[in-house]
Coordinates of C-alpha atoms in Angstrom, one line a residue:
M27 CA 6.3 71.7 -108.9
N28 CA 9.7 70.7 -107.4
S29 CA 11.0 67.6 -108.8
D30 CA 12.8 66.9 -105.6
P31 CA 11.4 63.5 -104.9
Q32 CA 11.6 64.0 -100.9
N33 CA 10.0 66.9 -101.4
I34 CA 6.1 67.7 -100.4
N35 CA 5.1 70.8 -100.9
H36 CA 1.3 71.5 -99.9
K37 CA 1.3 71.7 -96.4
Y38 CA -0.4 73.7 -93.9
Y39 CA 0.9 74.3 -89.7
Q40 CA -0.2 76.3 -87.2
S41 CA 1.3 76.3 -83.5
G42 CA -0.4 75.7 -80.3
D43 CA 1.2 73.9 -76.9
V44 CA -0.2 70.5 -78.2
I45 CA -0.2 69.3 -82.3
I46 CA -2.6 67.5 -84.1
A47 CA -0.8 66.2 -87.1
G48 CA -2.4 65.2 -90.5
I49 CA -1.6 62.9 -93.3
S50 CA -4.3 63.4 -96.5
S51 CA -4.2 62.6 -99.5
Q52 CA -5.3 65.6 -102.4
S53 CA -4.3 65.3 -105.5
F54 CA -2.7 62.7 -107.7
M55 CA 1.1 62.6 -109.4
F56 CA 2.3 61.0 -112.3
S57 CA 5.1 59.8 -113.7
N58 CA 6.6 58.3 -116.7
P59 CA 7.3 54.6 -116.5
L60 CA 10.6 53.9 -115.0
N61 CA 13.5 52.3 -117.2
F62 CA 16.2 53.2 -114.8
Q63 CA 18.4 55.0 -117.3
R64 CA 18.0 58.2 -115.0
H65 CA 16.9 59.3 -111.8
P66 CA 13.3 58.7 -110.6
S67 CA 12.6 62.5 -110.0
F68 CA 13.2 63.4 -113.9
E69 CA 10.2 61.2 -114.1
V70 CA 7.6 62.9 -112.1
L71 CA 5.3 64.8 -114.3
E72 CA 5.0 68.3 -113.2
D73 CA 0.9 68.1 -113.3
L74 CA -0.9 68.2 -110.0
I75 CA -4.1 66.6 -110.8
F76 CA -6.5 67.9 -107.8
L77 CA -9.3 66.0 -105.9
T78 CA -11.0 69.3 -105.4
Q79 CA -14.0 68.0 -103.3
T80 CA -11.7 66.8 -100.7
Y81 CA -9.7 70.1 -99.6
Q82 CA -13.0 70.5 -97.4
H83 CA -11.5 67.2 -95.4
I84 CA -8.4 69.6 -94.6
L85 CA -10.8 72.5 -93.3
A86 CA -13.2 70.0 -91.1
L87 CA -10.0 69.9 -89.3
V88 CA -9.0 73.5 -89.4
F89 CA -12.3 74.2 -88.4
A90 CA -13.0 71.8 -85.8
V91 CA -9.1 73.0 -84.0
K92 CA -10.5 76.6 -84.1
E93 CA -13.5 75.7 -82.8
I94 CA -12.4 73.9 -79.6
N95 CA -9.6 76.9 -78.8
D96 CA -12.5 79.1 -79.0
D97 CA -14.4 77.2 -76.6
T98 CA -13.2 78.2 -72.6
Q99 CA -14.5 75.6 -71.0
M100 CA -12.4 72.3 -73.3
L101 CA -9.4 72.7 -73.0
R102 CA -7.8 75.2 -70.2
N103 CA -5.2 76.5 -70.8
I104 CA -3.8 74.1 -74.0
C105 CA -3.9 75.5 -77.8
L106 CA -4.4 73.0 -80.1
G107 CA -1.5 73.7 -83.3
F108 CA -2.1 71.2 -86.5
N109 CA 0.6 69.8 -88.8
I110 CA -1.3 68.9 -92.4
Y111 CA 1.0 67.2 -94.9
N112 CA -0.4 66.8 -98.3
T113 CA 0.9 62.7 -99.3
Y114 CA -0.2 62.8 -103.4
F115 CA -1.5 59.3 -103.0
T116 CA 2.6 57.9 -102.8
G117 CA 3.9 55.9 -100.0
S118 CA 7.5 57.4 -100.7
L119 CA 5.8 60.7 -99.3
T120 CA 3.6 59.6 -96.4
Y121 CA 6.7 57.9 -95.3
L122 CA 8.3 61.1 -95.2
A123 CA 5.1 63.3 -93.9
S124 CA 5.6 60.8 -90.8
L125 CA 9.2 61.1 -90.2
E126 CA 8.7 64.8 -91.2
L127 CA 6.4 65.8 -88.1
L128 CA 7.9 63.6 -85.1
S129 CA 10.8 66.4 -86.2
T130 CA 10.7 70.3 -85.0
W131 CA 8.8 72.7 -87.8
G132 CA 10.9 73.7 -90.3
N133 CA 13.3 71.3 -89.3
F134 CA 13.3 68.3 -90.6
I135 CA 16.3 66.1 -88.9
P136 CA 15.1 62.4 -89.1
N137 CA 14.8 61.2 -85.4
Y138 CA 15.7 64.4 -83.9
K139 CA 13.5 66.8 -82.3
C140 CA 15.2 70.5 -81.4
N141 CA 13.2 71.4 -79.4
A142 CA 10.5 70.0 -76.1
Q143 CA 7.6 72.5 -77.5
S144 CA 4.6 71.6 -79.9
T145 CA 4.7 67.5 -79.4
T146 CA 2.6 65.7 -81.9
I147 CA 0.0 63.9 -79.9
A148 CA -2.4 62.2 -82.5
V149 CA -2.4 61.4 -86.4
I150 CA -5.3 61.3 -88.7
G151 CA -5.0 59.8 -92.2
G152 CA -6.5 59.0 -95.2
P153 CA -8.3 59.3 -97.1
D154 CA -7.1 55.9 -98.5
S155 CA -6.2 52.5 -96.9
K156 CA -2.6 52.9 -98.2
A157 CA -1.7 56.0 -96.3
C158 CA -3.3 54.5 -93.3
L159 CA -0.9 52.0 -93.3
F160 CA 1.8 53.5 -94.7
M161 CA 1.9 55.9 -91.8
A162 CA 1.2 52.9 -89.4
S163 CA 4.7 51.6 -89.8
I164 CA 6.3 54.5 -88.8
L165 CA 4.4 56.1 -86.0
S166 CA 3.7 53.0 -84.0
I167 CA 7.4 52.7 -83.9
Y168 CA 7.2 55.9 -81.5
K169 CA 4.2 54.9 -79.7
L170 CA 1.6 57.8 -81.5
P171 CA -1.7 57.4 -81.5
Q172 CA -3.7 57.4 -84.7
L173 CA -6.7 57.7 -86.4
G174 CA -7.5 56.7 -90.0
Y175 CA -10.7 58.0 -91.9
G176 CA -12.2 56.8 -95.3
S177 CA -10.6 53.3 -95.6
S178 CA -9.6 51.0 -92.9
P179 CA -6.4 49.6 -94.1
M180 CA -5.8 45.6 -93.4
I181 CA -2.9 45.9 -90.4
N182 CA -2.0 43.0 -89.8
D183 CA 1.3 43.4 -87.4
P184 CA 0.2 43.6 -83.7
S185 CA 2.6 46.4 -82.4
Q186 CA 0.5 48.3 -85.1
Q187 CA -2.7 47.5 -84.9
A188 CA -2.3 48.7 -81.2
F189 CA -1.7 52.4 -81.9
F190 CA -4.3 52.5 -84.5
Q191 CA -7.7 53.8 -84.6
W192 CA -10.9 53.6 -87.0
M193 CA -12.9 56.2 -87.9
L194 CA -15.7 53.6 -89.3
P195 CA -17.0 50.8 -87.9
N196 CA -15.8 47.0 -88.5
R197 CA -15.7 46.5 -92.1
N198 CA -17.2 43.0 -91.6
Q199 CA -20.7 45.4 -90.7
Q200 CA -20.5 46.6 -94.0
Y201 CA -20.5 43.4 -95.8
N202 CA -23.1 42.3 -93.8
G203 CA -25.6 45.2 -94.4
M204 CA -24.5 45.1 -98.6
L205 CA -25.6 41.1 -98.3
Q206 CA -28.8 42.0 -96.6
L207 CA -30.2 44.9 -98.7
L208 CA -28.6 42.9 -102.0
L209 CA -31.2 40.1 -100.7
L210 CA -33.8 42.7 -99.8
F211 CA -34.2 44.1 -103.5
R212 CA -33.6 39.9 -104.0
W213 CA -31.0 41.2 -106.4
T214 CA -28.9 37.7 -107.1
W215 CA -27.9 38.5 -110.2
I216 CA -24.5 41.0 -109.7
G217 CA -21.2 42.0 -110.9
V218 CA -18.7 42.7 -108.9
I219 CA -15.5 45.6 -109.3
F220 CA -12.8 45.9 -106.6
I221 CA -9.4 47.9 -105.9
Q222 CA -7.1 44.8 -105.9
D223 CA -5.0 45.8 -102.4
D224 CA -5.0 43.5 -99.3
N225 CA -8.4 45.2 -98.5
G226 CA -10.1 44.1 -102.4
L227 CA -8.7 40.9 -102.2
R228 CA -9.3 40.0 -98.7
F229 CA -13.3 40.5 -99.4
I230 CA -12.7 38.9 -102.5
Q231 CA -11.8 35.7 -101.2
K232 CA -13.4 35.9 -97.5
E233 CA -16.8 37.7 -97.9
L234 CA -18.0 36.7 -101.0
P235 CA -18.1 33.2 -100.7
K236 CA -20.4 34.1 -97.8
F237 CA -22.6 35.8 -100.5
S238 CA -22.7 32.7 -102.8
Q239 CA -24.0 30.7 -99.8
S240 CA -27.4 32.9 -99.3
G241 CA -27.9 32.9 -103.1
I242 CA -26.3 35.4 -104.8
C243 CA -24.6 34.9 -108.0
F244 CA -21.8 36.8 -110.1
D245 CA -22.4 37.5 -113.6
F246 CA -18.1 39.0 -112.9
I247 CA -15.9 39.7 -110.8
E248 CA -12.9 42.2 -112.2
P249 CA -10.3 44.1 -110.7
F250 CA -10.1 48.1 -111.5
P251 CA -7.0 48.2 -113.7
T252 CA -4.5 50.2 -112.2
V253 CA -4.4 53.9 -112.1
Y254 CA -0.8 55.6 -112.0
F255 CA 1.6 54.5 -115.8
K256 CA 2.5 51.4 -114.9
S257 CA 2.9 50.1 -118.8
G258 CA 2.0 53.3 -120.1
I259 CA -0.8 55.0 -120.5
H260 CA -2.0 53.3 -124.4
E261 CA -1.4 50.1 -122.3
M262 CA -3.1 52.1 -119.1
M263 CA -6.0 52.7 -121.3
E264 CA -7.0 50.2 -122.7
S265 CA -7.2 47.9 -119.5
W266 CA -9.8 50.8 -118.7
V267 CA -11.8 50.6 -122.2
K268 CA -11.8 46.5 -121.6
L269 CA -13.5 47.1 -118.2
Y270 CA -15.7 49.8 -119.5
V271 CA -17.0 47.2 -122.8
Y272 CA -16.8 44.4 -119.9
I273 CA -19.5 45.9 -118.2
S274 CA -21.7 47.5 -120.4
D275 CA -22.1 43.7 -121.8
S276 CA -23.1 42.6 -119.0
F277 CA -26.9 41.5 -118.3
A278 CA -26.5 42.3 -114.6
S279 CA -28.5 45.3 -113.5
V280 CA -26.8 45.7 -109.9
V281 CA -22.5 46.4 -109.6
V282 CA -21.2 46.6 -106.2
L283 CA -18.3 48.6 -106.1
H284 CA -15.1 48.1 -103.8
G285 CA -13.1 50.5 -103.9
E286 CA -11.5 53.9 -103.1
I287 CA -12.6 57.6 -102.6
H288 CA -11.3 58.2 -106.5
T289 CA -13.2 55.2 -107.9
T290 CA -16.0 57.5 -109.1
I291 CA -13.8 59.4 -111.1
F292 CA -13.6 56.0 -113.3
L293 CA -17.1 56.1 -113.7
R294 CA -17.8 58.9 -115.2
M295 CA -15.1 58.8 -117.4
F296 CA -17.8 54.9 -118.5
P297 CA -20.6 57.2 -120.8
R298 CA -17.4 59.0 -122.5
I299 CA -15.7 55.3 -123.3
L300 CA -18.7 53.3 -124.7
E301 CA -19.8 56.7 -126.8
V302 CA -16.2 56.3 -127.9
E303 CA -16.5 52.6 -128.7
D304 CA -20.0 52.6 -129.8
K305 CA -21.2 51.1 -127.4
E306 CA -24.4 50.9 -125.0
M307 CA -25.5 49.7 -121.9
K308 CA -27.8 46.5 -122.4
T309 CA -29.2 46.9 -118.6
G310 CA -28.9 50.3 -116.5
K311 CA -27.1 50.0 -113.8
V312 CA -27.5 50.4 -109.8
W313 CA -23.7 51.0 -108.5
M314 CA -23.7 49.7 -104.8
M315 CA -20.6 51.5 -103.2
M316 CA -18.7 50.9 -99.5
A317 CA -18.7 53.9 -97.3
Q318 CA -15.5 53.8 -99.0
I319 CA -15.9 55.7 -101.4
E320 CA -17.4 59.4 -101.4
F321 CA -18.3 61.8 -104.9
T322 CA -14.8 62.7 -106.2
S323 CA -13.8 64.5 -109.7
V324 CA -10.6 66.1 -111.2
P325 CA -10.8 69.2 -113.2
F326 CA -11.1 68.0 -116.6
Q327 CA -14.1 66.3 -115.8
R328 CA -15.3 69.7 -114.4
S329 CA -18.4 70.0 -117.7
W330 CA -18.7 66.7 -118.0
D331 CA -22.5 64.9 -117.4
I332 CA -22.7 63.1 -114.3
D333 CA -25.9 60.8 -114.9
I334 CA -24.2 57.6 -115.0
L335 CA -24.4 58.4 -110.7
H336 CA -28.0 58.5 -110.5
G337 CA -29.8 56.3 -108.7
S338 CA -26.8 54.9 -106.9
L339 CA -26.8 53.5 -103.5
A340 CA -24.0 53.7 -100.9
F341 CA -23.2 53.2 -97.9
A342 CA -21.3 56.2 -95.5
I343 CA -20.7 56.8 -92.2
Q344 CA -23.5 58.0 -90.4
S345 CA -23.3 61.9 -90.4
K346 CA -25.2 65.3 -89.7
E347 CA -24.2 68.7 -90.5
V348 CA -22.3 70.9 -88.1
V349 CA -23.4 74.0 -87.0
G350 CA -21.1 76.9 -88.8
F351 CA -18.9 74.8 -91.0
Q352 CA -20.8 76.5 -93.9
H353 CA -20.1 79.7 -92.8
F354 CA -16.5 78.9 -92.0
L355 CA -15.9 77.1 -95.3
Q356 CA -18.0 80.3 -97.1
M357 CA -14.9 82.7 -95.5
R358 CA -12.1 80.7 -97.0
N359 CA -10.0 83.9 -99.1
P360 CA -6.7 82.9 -100.7
N361 CA -5.6 86.7 -100.2
V362 CA -6.2 86.1 -96.5
E363 CA -5.3 82.2 -95.7
T364 CA -1.4 83.3 -96.5
R365 CA -0.5 79.9 -93.9
D366 CA -2.5 77.3 -95.8
G367 CA -0.3 75.9 -98.3
F368 CA -3.4 74.2 -100.3
I369 CA -5.4 77.1 -100.6
K370 CA -4.3 78.5 -104.1
D371 CA -3.3 75.5 -106.0
F372 CA -7.1 74.3 -105.4
W373 CA -8.4 78.0 -105.5
R374 CA -6.9 77.7 -109.4
Q375 CA -8.4 74.5 -110.3
A376 CA -12.0 74.5 -108.5
F377 CA -12.4 77.6 -110.1
D378 CA -10.7 77.7 -113.4
C379 CA -8.6 80.6 -112.6
S380 CA -4.9 81.9 -112.7
F381 CA -2.3 83.8 -109.5
P382 CA -0.4 86.0 -110.9
T383 CA 3.5 84.6 -110.6
S384 CA 5.0 87.9 -112.5
L385 CA 4.2 91.7 -113.0
E386 CA 3.9 90.6 -116.5
E387 CA 1.7 87.8 -115.7
E388 CA -1.3 89.9 -113.7
N389 CA -2.7 91.1 -117.4
V390 CA -3.7 87.6 -118.0
W391 CA -7.2 87.1 -118.5
N392 CA -8.5 84.3 -116.3
L393 CA -7.1 85.4 -113.2
C394 CA -8.1 84.7 -109.8
S395 CA -9.2 87.7 -107.6
G396 CA -9.7 85.5 -103.7
E397 CA -13.0 86.8 -103.9
E398 CA -13.8 84.1 -106.0
K399 CA -16.8 82.0 -103.0
L400 CA -17.0 78.5 -102.8
E401 CA -20.8 78.3 -102.8
T402 CA -20.6 79.5 -106.2
L403 CA -19.3 75.9 -107.9
P404 CA -21.4 73.6 -108.5
R405 CA -21.1 70.1 -106.0
S406 CA -19.5 68.6 -108.9
V407 CA -16.8 71.0 -107.9
F408 CA -17.1 71.6 -104.3
D409 CA -20.1 70.9 -101.8
M410 CA -20.5 72.7 -99.1
S411 CA -22.8 70.2 -97.1
I412 CA -20.3 68.3 -94.4
T413 CA -19.3 65.1 -96.1
P414 CA -18.9 61.7 -94.3
H415 CA -15.4 61.5 -94.5
S416 CA -14.7 65.5 -93.2
Y417 CA -17.5 64.4 -90.3
S418 CA -15.0 61.9 -89.3
I419 CA -11.9 63.7 -89.8
Y420 CA -14.1 66.7 -87.4
N421 CA -14.9 63.5 -84.7
A422 CA -11.8 62.4 -85.0
I423 CA -10.3 65.6 -83.7
Y424 CA -12.6 66.0 -80.5
A425 CA -11.9 62.6 -79.9
V426 CA -8.6 63.5 -79.5
A427 CA -9.2 66.8 -77.7
H428 CA -11.8 64.4 -74.7
A429 CA -9.1 61.9 -74.1
L430 CA -6.5 65.0 -73.6
Q431 CA -9.2 66.7 -71.5
S432 CA -9.6 63.5 -69.5
M433 CA -5.8 63.5 -69.1
S434 CA -5.0 66.6 -67.9
S435 CA -8.1 66.4 -65.5
S436 CA -6.3 63.0 -63.9
M437 CA -3.2 63.9 -63.8
L438 CA -3.5 67.7 -63.1
K439 CA -6.1 67.4 -60.5
H440 CA -3.9 67.5 -57.0
R441 CA -1.3 69.6 -58.4
T442 CA -1.1 73.6 -57.6
I443 CA 1.1 75.2 -60.6
S444 CA 1.4 78.2 -63.3
E445 CA 0.1 77.9 -66.3
E446 CA 3.4 77.2 -68.5
G447 CA 4.3 74.3 -65.6
Q448 CA 0.8 73.0 -66.4
K449 CA 2.3 72.6 -70.1
N450 CA 5.2 71.2 -69.8
V451 CA 4.5 69.0 -66.8
L452 CA 1.4 67.7 -69.8
N453 CA 3.6 67.9 -72.5
S454 CA 6.6 64.8 -70.4
L455 CA 3.4 63.1 -70.1
L456 CA 1.9 62.8 -73.5
W457 CA 3.4 59.3 -73.8
Q458 CA 0.3 58.0 -71.6
F459 CA -2.0 59.5 -73.9
H460 CA -2.8 56.5 -75.9
P461 CA -5.2 54.9 -72.9
Y462 CA -7.2 57.6 -72.7
L463 CA -7.6 58.2 -76.5
R464 CA -8.5 54.4 -76.7
K465 CA -11.5 54.7 -74.2
V466 CA -12.7 57.5 -74.9
S467 CA -16.3 58.6 -75.1
F468 CA -18.2 61.8 -75.7
N469 CA -21.4 63.4 -77.4
N470 CA -20.7 65.1 -80.4
S471 CA -21.9 69.1 -81.1
V472 CA -24.6 67.5 -83.3
G473 CA -25.9 64.9 -79.6
K474 CA -24.1 61.9 -81.4
M475 CA -22.2 59.3 -79.7
I476 CA -18.1 58.6 -80.0
S477 CA -16.7 56.1 -78.8
F478 CA -14.2 53.4 -79.8
D479 CA -14.7 48.8 -79.3
Q480 CA -12.1 46.9 -78.1
N481 CA -10.2 46.8 -81.5
G482 CA -10.4 50.4 -82.1
N483 CA -13.0 50.7 -84.6
L484 CA -15.8 53.6 -83.8
V485 CA -19.1 52.7 -82.2
A486 CA -21.7 53.2 -85.2
G487 CA -24.1 52.0 -87.8
F488 CA -24.6 52.9 -91.3
D489 CA -26.6 55.5 -92.9
I490 CA -27.9 54.5 -96.7
I491 CA -27.5 57.1 -99.2
N492 CA -29.3 57.1 -102.8
W493 CA -27.4 59.1 -105.5
I494 CA -30.0 61.8 -107.2
T495 CA -28.1 64.0 -110.1
F496 CA -29.6 66.9 -112.2
P497 CA -28.5 67.8 -115.6
N498 CA -27.0 71.3 -114.1
L499 CA -24.4 69.1 -112.6
T500 CA -26.1 68.8 -108.5
L501 CA -25.0 65.8 -106.6
L502 CA -27.8 65.3 -103.9
R503 CA -27.0 63.0 -101.7
V504 CA -30.5 62.3 -99.9
K505 CA -30.7 59.0 -96.9
M506 CA -33.4 56.7 -97.7
G507 CA -32.0 54.8 -94.2
T508 CA -29.7 52.9 -92.0
F509 CA -28.2 49.6 -91.1
D510 CA -26.9 48.7 -87.4
H511 CA -26.0 45.4 -86.6
R512 CA -26.4 46.3 -82.6
A513 CA -30.0 46.5 -83.0
P514 CA -32.2 43.4 -83.2
K515 CA -32.1 41.5 -86.2
D516 CA -35.6 42.4 -87.3
N517 CA -34.7 46.5 -87.0
A518 CA -30.9 46.5 -88.3
F519 CA -32.5 47.5 -91.7
S520 CA -34.2 50.9 -91.8
L521 CA -34.9 51.8 -95.5
F522 CA -38.0 53.9 -97.3
V523 CA -37.9 52.2 -100.2
D524 CA -40.5 53.4 -102.1
A525 CA -38.5 57.3 -101.5
I526 CA -35.3 55.6 -103.4
K527 CA -35.4 57.5 -107.2
W528 CA -33.0 54.0 -109.4
P529 CA -31.5 54.8 -112.8
K530 CA -33.5 55.9 -115.4
R531 CA -33.2 52.5 -117.5
F532 CA -33.5 50.4 -114.6
N533 CA -37.3 49.0 -114.1
Q534 CA -37.1 47.2 -110.4
Q535 CA -39.9 44.9 -111.1
Q536 CA -38.6 43.5 -114.3
Q537 CA -35.3 43.2 -112.6
Q538 CA -36.8 41.2 -109.8
Q539 CA -38.6 38.8 -112.6
Q540 CA -35.7 38.2 -114.2
Q541 CA -34.1 37.0 -111.3
Q542 CA -37.1 34.6 -110.0
Q543 CA -36.6 33.6 -114.3
Q544 CA -32.3 33.3 -113.8
Q545 CA -31.7 29.0 -113.7
P546 CA -28.6 27.8 -111.8
S547 CA -25.8 26.1 -113.4
Q548 CA -22.9 23.7 -113.8
P549 CA -19.9 26.4 -112.0
A550 CA -18.3 28.1 -115.6
A551 CA -14.5 28.1 -116.2
R552 CA -13.2 31.7 -115.6
P553 CA -9.9 33.0 -116.6
A554 CA -6.9 32.4 -114.5
S555 CA -6.1 36.2 -113.7
Q556 CA -9.8 35.6 -112.0
P557 CA -10.1 35.4 -108.4
A558 CA -11.7 32.1 -107.5
V559 CA -15.3 32.3 -105.5
A560 CA -16.5 29.4 -104.2
A561 CA -20.3 29.7 -105.4
C562 CA -22.5 28.7 -108.1
I563 CA -22.2 30.8 -111.2
C564 CA -25.7 31.2 -113.1
R565 CA -27.1 32.0 -116.2
P566 CA -29.8 34.4 -117.0
A567 CA -33.1 33.1 -118.4
E568 CA -32.5 33.3 -122.6

């Protein structure tokens, strides 16, 4: 990897009359601790760690654009293009990508565009909240519409909020759904783990008191340790071991995870840590996950057991399989998709092979042929079924296309001009595009209504997903029900309780009996580092 800190090596560009940009973190970039004794670029480690599952996000965007361009009735005389950047879960490269997509492709001059062609009409960003937050601070200055997927950041600046829309419902709806699910199963003795960012702190300070008021008590409320090398690898691992041991010693059988897309990477480390520490969990754990979390892993975990995730309950954006998407995935080939700047590094890590960079390397034993098939990979490495985050991206592309169709119909219907003239007129009017995107409403290809509320949140409910694992490293996400706050109160939940597969050591009946025997006590003192929650702190019966 290039050591230049101002360099994005993974991009994917396709020209078009108008461009939809994508800012999507696909891999982790690590560095040694900064000591201010040499340039930060020398501290960047060369090895990138790809989240192989998130490559599907890139392909969902590409597939949607292809599908729209192939539809002669969708955008007549307008061809969509795209410009996708990997921002490596880092703020500096998210800012850089935001500036680059405002410039001419291949000719980066900040704040200057050297031609009037291929105007960027909207930006889709994710899957973590920080990526959306960072890009909003740049792109809102240019009044460029943005659609966030995967996670919703806390954007407090009204001038930034005005140009941001979320491909997921209002976060309060999800919090209410989680509370109702806990009460439904009478799970009143739980643990909470959260990422210590604006979203996580708001959840602890604003939402957990509502849980307490409804009778939920907390055995522990702990932040995830930092993921980057802030104080060295040894200190980082020590903090993770401490958290894992703390969880294993807890009597809480339900743990709420308020995290991001990569949270499952650290859950999969749990059994390894306990084995090293010679510890065993006192109870089986049901992980209750936010919709931001999807199954992700890194290459060195490809052969690890995934039983720790069995029986998890997860909220997810309501989604359906998109016709033609699996076939599109099956046709990917790195020897053919030469413009795809992601595919070769994904291929190397997903198939554990290498592409020769010189004649001397052609005799390496494990060369990538390019003919490998994605459908042969374990689902713990890559999933052929569309994930909720990919489905959100697919819908976001169509939202832009439908808004563009509405705008072009409205502004050009009384004009008799050539095809080229239409494109020039449309490009000059794209600054008026945002209101059309804000008001867009349509049925997608699987018949689901897509629209946004007055705050820019997707109008939709949530699926309740049961994660079921198998020894061959297969993970199934099985829909067990839905939660939709728009329905009458008695019908907000639809859940097939008897069909849920629970963790092997988890016994629902015993858990309920234990909950009933809990006796409230005086509030227990918490360490200063632990967030305060105005709540009872219960103790399980001895």
